[in-house]
GROMACS .gro file of C-alpha atoms in nm:
model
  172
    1UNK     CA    1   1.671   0.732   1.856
    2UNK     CA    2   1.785   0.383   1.916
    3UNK     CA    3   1.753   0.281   1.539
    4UNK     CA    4   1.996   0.527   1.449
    5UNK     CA    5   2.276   0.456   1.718
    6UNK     CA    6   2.222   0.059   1.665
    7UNK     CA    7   2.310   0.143   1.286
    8UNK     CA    8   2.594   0.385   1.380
    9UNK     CA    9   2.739   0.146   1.627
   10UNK     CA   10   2.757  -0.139   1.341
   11UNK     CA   11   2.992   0.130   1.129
   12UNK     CA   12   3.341   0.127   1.094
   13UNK     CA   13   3.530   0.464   1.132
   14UNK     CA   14   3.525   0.650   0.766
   15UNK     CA   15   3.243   0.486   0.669
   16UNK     CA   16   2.991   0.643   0.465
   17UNK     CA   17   2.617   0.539   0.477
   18UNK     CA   18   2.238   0.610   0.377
   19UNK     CA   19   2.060   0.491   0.687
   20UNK     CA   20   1.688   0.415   0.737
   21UNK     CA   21   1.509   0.385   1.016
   22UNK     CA   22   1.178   0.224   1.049
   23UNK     CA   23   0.924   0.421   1.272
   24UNK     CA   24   0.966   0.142   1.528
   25UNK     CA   25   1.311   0.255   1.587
   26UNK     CA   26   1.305   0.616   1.493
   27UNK     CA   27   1.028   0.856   1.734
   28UNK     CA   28   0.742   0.591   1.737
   29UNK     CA   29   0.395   0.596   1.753
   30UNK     CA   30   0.437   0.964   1.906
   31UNK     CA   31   0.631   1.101   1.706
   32UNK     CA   32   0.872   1.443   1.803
   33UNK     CA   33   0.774   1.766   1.771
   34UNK     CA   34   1.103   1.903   1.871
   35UNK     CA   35   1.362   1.979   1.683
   36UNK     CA   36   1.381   1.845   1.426
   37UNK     CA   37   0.991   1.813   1.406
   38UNK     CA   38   0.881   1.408   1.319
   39UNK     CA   39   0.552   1.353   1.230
   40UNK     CA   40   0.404   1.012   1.459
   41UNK     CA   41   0.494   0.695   1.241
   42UNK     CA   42   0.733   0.867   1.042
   43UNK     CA   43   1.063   0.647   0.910
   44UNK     CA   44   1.358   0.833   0.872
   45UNK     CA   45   1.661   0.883   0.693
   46UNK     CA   46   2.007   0.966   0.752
   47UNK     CA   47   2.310   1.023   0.545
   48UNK     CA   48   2.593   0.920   0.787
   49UNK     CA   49   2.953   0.959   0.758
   50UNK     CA   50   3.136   0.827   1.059
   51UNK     CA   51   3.463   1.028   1.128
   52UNK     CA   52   3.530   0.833   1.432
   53UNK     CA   53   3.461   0.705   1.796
   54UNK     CA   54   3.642   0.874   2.102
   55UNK     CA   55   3.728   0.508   2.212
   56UNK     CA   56   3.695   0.227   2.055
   57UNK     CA   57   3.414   0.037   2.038
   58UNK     CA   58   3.489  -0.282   2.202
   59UNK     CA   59   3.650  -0.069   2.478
   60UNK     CA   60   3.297   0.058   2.496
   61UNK     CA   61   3.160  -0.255   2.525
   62UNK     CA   62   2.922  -0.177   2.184
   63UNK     CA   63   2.865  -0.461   1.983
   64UNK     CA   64   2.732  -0.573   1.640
   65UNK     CA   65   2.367  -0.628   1.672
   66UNK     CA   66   2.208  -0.933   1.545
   67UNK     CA   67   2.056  -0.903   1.198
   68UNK     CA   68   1.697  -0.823   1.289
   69UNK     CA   69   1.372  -0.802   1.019
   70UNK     CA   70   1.053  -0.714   1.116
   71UNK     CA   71   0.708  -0.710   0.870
   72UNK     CA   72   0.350  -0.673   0.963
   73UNK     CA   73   0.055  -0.876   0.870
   74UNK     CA   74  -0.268  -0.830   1.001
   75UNK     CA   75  -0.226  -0.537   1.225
   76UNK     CA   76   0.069  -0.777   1.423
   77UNK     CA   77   0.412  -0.712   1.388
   78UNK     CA   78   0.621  -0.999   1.382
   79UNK     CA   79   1.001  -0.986   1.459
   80UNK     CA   80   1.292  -1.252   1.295
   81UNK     CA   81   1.612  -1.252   1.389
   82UNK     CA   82   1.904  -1.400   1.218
   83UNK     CA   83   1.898  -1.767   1.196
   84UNK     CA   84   1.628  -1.749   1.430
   85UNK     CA   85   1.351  -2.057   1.581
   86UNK     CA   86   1.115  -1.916   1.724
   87UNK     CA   87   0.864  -1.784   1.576
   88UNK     CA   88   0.557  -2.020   1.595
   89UNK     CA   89   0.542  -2.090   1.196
   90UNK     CA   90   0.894  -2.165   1.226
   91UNK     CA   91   0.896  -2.505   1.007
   92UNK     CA   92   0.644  -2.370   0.770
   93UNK     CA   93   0.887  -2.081   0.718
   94UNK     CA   94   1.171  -2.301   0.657
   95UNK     CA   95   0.942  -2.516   0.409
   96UNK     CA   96   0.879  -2.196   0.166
   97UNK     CA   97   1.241  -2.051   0.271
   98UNK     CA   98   1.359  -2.399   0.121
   99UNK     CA   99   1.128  -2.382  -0.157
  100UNK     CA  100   1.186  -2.074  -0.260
  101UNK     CA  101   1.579  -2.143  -0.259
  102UNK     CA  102   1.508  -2.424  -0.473
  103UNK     CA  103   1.305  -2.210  -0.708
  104UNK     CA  104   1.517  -1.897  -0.773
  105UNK     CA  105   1.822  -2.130  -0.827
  106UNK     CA  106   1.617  -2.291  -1.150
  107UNK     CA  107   1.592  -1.948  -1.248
  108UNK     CA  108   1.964  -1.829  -1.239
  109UNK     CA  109   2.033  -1.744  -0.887
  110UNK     CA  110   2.377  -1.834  -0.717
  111UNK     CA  111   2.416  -1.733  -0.381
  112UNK     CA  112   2.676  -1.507  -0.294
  113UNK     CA  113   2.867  -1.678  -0.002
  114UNK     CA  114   3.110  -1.405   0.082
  115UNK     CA  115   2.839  -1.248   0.260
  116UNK     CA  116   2.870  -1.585   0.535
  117UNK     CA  117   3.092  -1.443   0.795
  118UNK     CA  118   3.176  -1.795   0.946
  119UNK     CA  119   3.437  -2.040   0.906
  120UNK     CA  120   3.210  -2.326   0.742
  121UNK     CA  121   3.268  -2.550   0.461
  122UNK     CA  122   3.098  -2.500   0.113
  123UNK     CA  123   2.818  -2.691   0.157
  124UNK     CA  124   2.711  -2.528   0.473
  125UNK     CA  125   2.726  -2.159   0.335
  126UNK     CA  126   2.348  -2.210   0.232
  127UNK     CA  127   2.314  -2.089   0.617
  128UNK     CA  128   2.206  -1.719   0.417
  129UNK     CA  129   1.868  -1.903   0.394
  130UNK     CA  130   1.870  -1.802   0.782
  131UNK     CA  131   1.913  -1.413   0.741
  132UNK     CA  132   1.650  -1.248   0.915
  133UNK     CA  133   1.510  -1.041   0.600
  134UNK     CA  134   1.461  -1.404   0.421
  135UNK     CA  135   1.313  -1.512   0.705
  136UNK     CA  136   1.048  -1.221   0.692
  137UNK     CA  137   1.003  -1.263   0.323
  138UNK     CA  138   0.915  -1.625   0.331
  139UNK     CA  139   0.707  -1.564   0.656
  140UNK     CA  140   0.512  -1.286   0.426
  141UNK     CA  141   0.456  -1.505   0.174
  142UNK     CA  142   0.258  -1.734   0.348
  143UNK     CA  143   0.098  -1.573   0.542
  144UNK     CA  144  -0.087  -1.323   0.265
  145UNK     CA  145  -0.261  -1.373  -0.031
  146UNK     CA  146  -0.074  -1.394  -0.370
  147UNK     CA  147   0.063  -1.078  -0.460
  148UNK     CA  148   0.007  -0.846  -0.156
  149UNK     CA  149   0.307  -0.615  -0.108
  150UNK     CA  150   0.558  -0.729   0.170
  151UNK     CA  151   0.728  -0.446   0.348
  152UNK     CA  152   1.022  -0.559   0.576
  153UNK     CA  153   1.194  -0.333   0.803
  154UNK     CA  154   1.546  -0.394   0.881
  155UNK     CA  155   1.796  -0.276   1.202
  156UNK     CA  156   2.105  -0.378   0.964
  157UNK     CA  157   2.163  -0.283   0.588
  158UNK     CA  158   2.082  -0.563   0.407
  159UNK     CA  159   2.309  -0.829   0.257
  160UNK     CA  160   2.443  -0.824  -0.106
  161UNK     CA  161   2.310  -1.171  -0.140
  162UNK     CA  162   1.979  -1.084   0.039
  163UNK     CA  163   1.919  -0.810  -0.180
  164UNK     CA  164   1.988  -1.077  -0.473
  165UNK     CA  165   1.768  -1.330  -0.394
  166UNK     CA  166   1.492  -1.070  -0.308
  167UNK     CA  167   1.534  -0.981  -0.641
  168UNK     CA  168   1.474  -1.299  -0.782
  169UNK     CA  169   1.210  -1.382  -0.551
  170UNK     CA  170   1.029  -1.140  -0.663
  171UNK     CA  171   1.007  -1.253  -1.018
  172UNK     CA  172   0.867  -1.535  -0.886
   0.00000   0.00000   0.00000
């Protein structure tokens, strides 16, 4: 089950969380007919409540994976990572990432910067455009025909300002 301990290692002690796990990450293609029986393909969902770790997790050596987003077009799954280059659309991705930023802003968005993590100055904090799941989004939207569902699968829970702009992208 590596979806559920990479969202389990990204929790803080007390914590209390709804976690879902895309197929991908949960039993895969094959499924598990132990217990507790998974049918193949099957996401799942926890409700976690972390009481605590026996050490602590940097004496563990368990870090904070990156934000990762994953969506499938065509029968190919393709993988984004937070902030990341290289996917081979890359600068058509940042075109309708851009574009879309510019769009939901005439409509009323504000992004929410206390979601950026880093030390940068104001008008740097538009680095959420990177965020893997807006990444996936704008990657979907190009590469499908107007109005085809997008489905994006996430290792992370997803922002408060990605869940925002998703919103208003998709009154778009």
């Amino acid at each position: 089950m590596t979806g559920l301990a990479i969202a389990v290692a990204s929790m803080k002690s007390g914590e209390c969380a709804l976690l879902h796990v895309g197929w991908e990450l949960g039993c895969g293609k094959e499924g598990s007919f132990s217990f507790p029986n998974v049918p193949p393909m099957a996401d799942l969902i926890y409700e976690v409540e972390l009481i605590g770790f026996d050490e602590t997790k940097e004496a563990r050596g368990v870090t904070k994976p990156p934000g990762c987003s994953w969506i499938e077009v065509k029968g190919r799954v393709h993988s984004f990572i937070v902030g990341g280059t290289s996917h081979s659309l890359v600068d058509e991705i940042s075109a309708k990432m851009n574009n879309l930023y510019s769009e939901i802003k005439e409509i009323g968005y504000v992004p929410d910067t206390k979601y950026v993590l880093q030390n940068l100055e104001e008008d740097e904090k538009d680095s959420l455009c990177g965020h893997s799941e807006k990444l996936a989004i704008a990657f979907g939207l190009i590469s499908t025909p107007n109005g085809t569902p997008l489905r994006i699968i996430k290792n992370l829970r997803v922002c408060g300002d990605c869940h925002k702009a998703t919103k208003f992208i998709s009154k778009l």
